Amino acid sequence: MAVIKANSEDVKLLARLMRAEAEGDGEQGMLLVGNVGVNRVLGDCLDFGDIRDINRMVFQNPGGFESTQKGYFYQRARQSEIRLAQRVINGERFWPASNSLWFFRPVGECPPTWYNQQNTGRFKAHCFFSPTGEDCPSVY
């Protein structure tokens, strides 16, 4: 059962985001990016208090995703990515992004914090950052 509302177009949009942001990190990397996206919709906290759906989450500005400004993002979603997007919409969570609201790809090591949020870990090229349960209980 879905943890956020999503129609078939929402699922495809999230799938495109996951591919554009983390295809180089494989399926697991794309699932982690999907966790961050779903958490931003669930969040109702910090920078994401007005983000209640996938479309607003993907195109949030400022604070959104760099990939939406590149042509690769606008290619049609593939079935494999659609299945991954549906998994995170259905509530599957994966460490280190299970409670994360942010990720980025640093040149070197992951910093201990990002926008005052703790580093929860790295998967391949991306570092993930999570709020505290006090700051954002709805992602826990």
Short mmCIF file of C-alpha atoms in Angstrom, two decimals:
data_model
loop_
_atom_site.label_atom_id
_atom_site.label_comp_id
_atom_site.label_asym_id
_atom_site.label_seq_id
_atom_site.Cartn_x
_atom_site.Cartn_y
_atom_site.Cartn_z
CA MET A 1 0.00 0.00 0.00
CA ALA A 2 1.32 3.42 -0.97
CA VAL A 3 2.67 5.73 1.75
CA ILE A 4 2.07 8.79 -0.47
CA LYS A 5 -0.55 9.49 -3.12
CA ALA A 6 0.67 8.77 -6.63
CA ASN A 7 -1.03 8.17 -9.94
CA SER A 8 0.73 6.51 -12.88
CA GLU A 9 2.14 9.83 -14.12
CA ASP A 10 3.55 10.58 -10.65
CA VAL A 11 5.25 7.18 -10.59
CA LYS A 12 6.82 7.84 -14.00
CA LEU A 13 7.98 11.29 -12.90
CA LEU A 14 9.65 9.86 -9.80
CA ALA A 15 11.20 7.11 -11.93
CA ARG A 16 12.70 9.72 -14.26
CA LEU A 17 14.11 11.63 -11.30
CA MET A 18 15.62 8.51 -9.78
CA ARG A 19 17.32 7.58 -13.05
CA ALA A 20 18.56 11.10 -13.79
CA GLU A 21 20.00 11.58 -10.31
CA ALA A 22 21.53 8.16 -9.65
CA GLU A 23 21.60 5.81 -12.63
CA GLY A 24 25.38 5.56 -12.27
CA ASP A 25 24.88 4.15 -8.75
CA GLY A 26 22.69 1.29 -10.02
CA GLU A 27 19.29 0.15 -8.79
CA GLN A 28 20.19 0.56 -5.13
CA GLY A 29 21.34 4.14 -5.73
CA MET A 30 18.12 4.94 -7.55
CA LEU A 31 16.07 3.44 -4.69
CA LEU A 32 17.95 5.69 -2.25
CA VAL A 33 17.13 8.78 -4.30
CA GLY A 34 13.52 7.59 -4.36
CA ASN A 35 13.55 7.37 -0.56
CA VAL A 36 14.66 10.99 -0.34
CA GLY A 37 11.86 12.03 -2.70
CA VAL A 38 9.17 10.15 -0.80
CA ASN A 39 10.51 11.52 2.50
CA ARG A 40 10.22 15.06 1.16
CA VAL A 41 6.55 14.48 0.35
CA LEU A 42 5.94 12.86 3.76
CA GLY A 43 8.09 15.40 5.60
CA ASP A 44 5.91 18.45 6.24
CA CYS A 45 8.98 19.92 7.93
CA LEU A 46 12.03 22.09 7.41
CA ASP A 47 12.38 23.06 3.71
CA PHE A 48 9.57 20.73 2.68
CA GLY A 49 6.57 22.02 4.64
CA ASP A 50 4.61 22.83 1.49
CA ILE A 51 5.62 19.77 -0.55
CA ARG A 52 2.62 17.41 -0.56
CA ASP A 53 2.93 15.65 -3.92
CA ILE A 54 5.53 14.17 -6.24
CA ASN A 55 5.28 16.90 -8.87
CA ARG A 56 5.94 19.70 -6.35
CA MET A 57 8.75 17.68 -4.80
CA VAL A 58 10.50 17.05 -8.14
CA PHE A 59 10.22 20.64 -9.33
CA GLN A 60 10.70 22.44 -6.00
CA ASN A 61 12.58 25.69 -6.55
CA PRO A 62 14.74 26.63 -4.79
CA GLY A 63 15.90 23.45 -3.15
CA GLY A 64 14.98 21.02 -5.91
CA PHE A 65 16.97 18.66 -8.03
CA GLU A 66 19.66 19.70 -10.50
CA SER A 67 18.73 16.95 -12.96
CA THR A 68 15.42 18.64 -13.84
CA GLN A 69 17.47 21.26 -15.67
CA LYS A 70 19.10 18.69 -17.95
CA GLY A 71 17.73 16.95 -21.04
CA TYR A 72 18.32 13.41 -19.74
CA PHE A 73 15.63 13.91 -17.09
CA TYR A 74 13.03 14.49 -19.81
CA GLN A 75 13.44 11.10 -21.46
CA ARG A 76 10.62 8.62 -21.01
CA ALA A 77 10.77 6.41 -17.90
CA ARG A 78 11.68 2.76 -18.49
CA GLN A 79 9.72 -0.11 -16.92
CA SER A 80 12.67 -1.05 -14.71
CA GLU A 81 12.76 2.44 -13.16
CA ILE A 82 8.96 2.58 -12.87
CA ARG A 83 9.10 -0.62 -10.80
CA LEU A 84 11.77 0.92 -8.54
CA ALA A 85 9.72 4.10 -8.09
CA GLN A 86 6.64 2.06 -7.16
CA ARG A 87 8.65 0.21 -4.52
CA VAL A 88 9.61 3.41 -2.68
CA ILE A 89 6.10 4.85 -3.07
CA ASN A 90 4.85 1.63 -1.47
CA GLY A 91 7.05 2.33 1.54
CA GLU A 92 10.26 0.36 1.02
CA ARG A 93 13.14 2.15 2.73
CA PHE A 94 16.84 1.65 2.32
CA TRP A 95 19.76 2.76 4.47
CA PRO A 96 21.39 5.29 4.44
CA ALA A 97 18.44 7.19 2.91
CA SER A 98 15.62 5.62 4.91
CA ASN A 99 14.98 8.91 6.77
CA SER A 100 16.98 11.30 4.59
CA LEU A 101 15.76 14.55 3.08
CA TRP A 102 19.00 15.47 1.30
CA PHE A 103 21.75 13.89 -0.76
CA PHE A 104 24.53 15.15 -2.93
CA ARG A 105 27.58 13.95 -4.80
CA PRO A 106 30.75 15.43 -3.31
CA VAL A 107 34.12 15.57 -4.99
CA GLY A 108 35.77 13.97 -1.96
CA GLU A 109 34.59 12.67 1.39
CA CYS A 110 31.10 13.25 2.77
CA PRO A 111 30.95 16.19 5.16
CA PRO A 112 29.62 15.42 8.66
CA THR A 113 26.62 17.73 8.12
CA TRP A 114 24.75 19.31 5.21
CA TYR A 115 22.38 22.21 5.88
CA ASN A 116 22.76 21.38 9.59
CA GLN A 117 21.60 17.78 9.04
CA GLN A 118 23.68 14.76 10.02
CA ASN A 119 25.40 12.56 7.49
CA THR A 120 23.78 9.14 7.65
CA GLY A 121 26.11 7.46 5.20
CA ARG A 122 27.32 7.12 1.67
CA PHE A 123 26.34 4.83 -1.16
CA LYS A 124 28.78 4.89 -4.06
CA ALA A 125 28.91 8.51 -5.28
CA HIS A 126 26.20 10.02 -3.05
CA CYS A 127 26.15 11.15 0.58
CA PHE A 128 22.85 11.18 2.49
CA PHE A 129 21.70 13.48 5.27
CA SER A 130 18.81 13.07 7.68
CA PRO A 131 17.01 15.40 10.06
CA THR A 132 16.54 14.49 13.69
CA GLY A 133 13.30 12.86 14.77
CA GLU A 134 12.57 16.07 16.68
CA ASP A 135 12.98 18.25 13.60
CA CYS A 136 11.01 15.99 11.29
CA PRO A 137 9.10 13.19 13.03
CA SER A 138 7.04 12.32 9.93
CA VAL A 139 10.04 10.74 8.17
CA TYR A 140 10.61 8.33 11.07
#
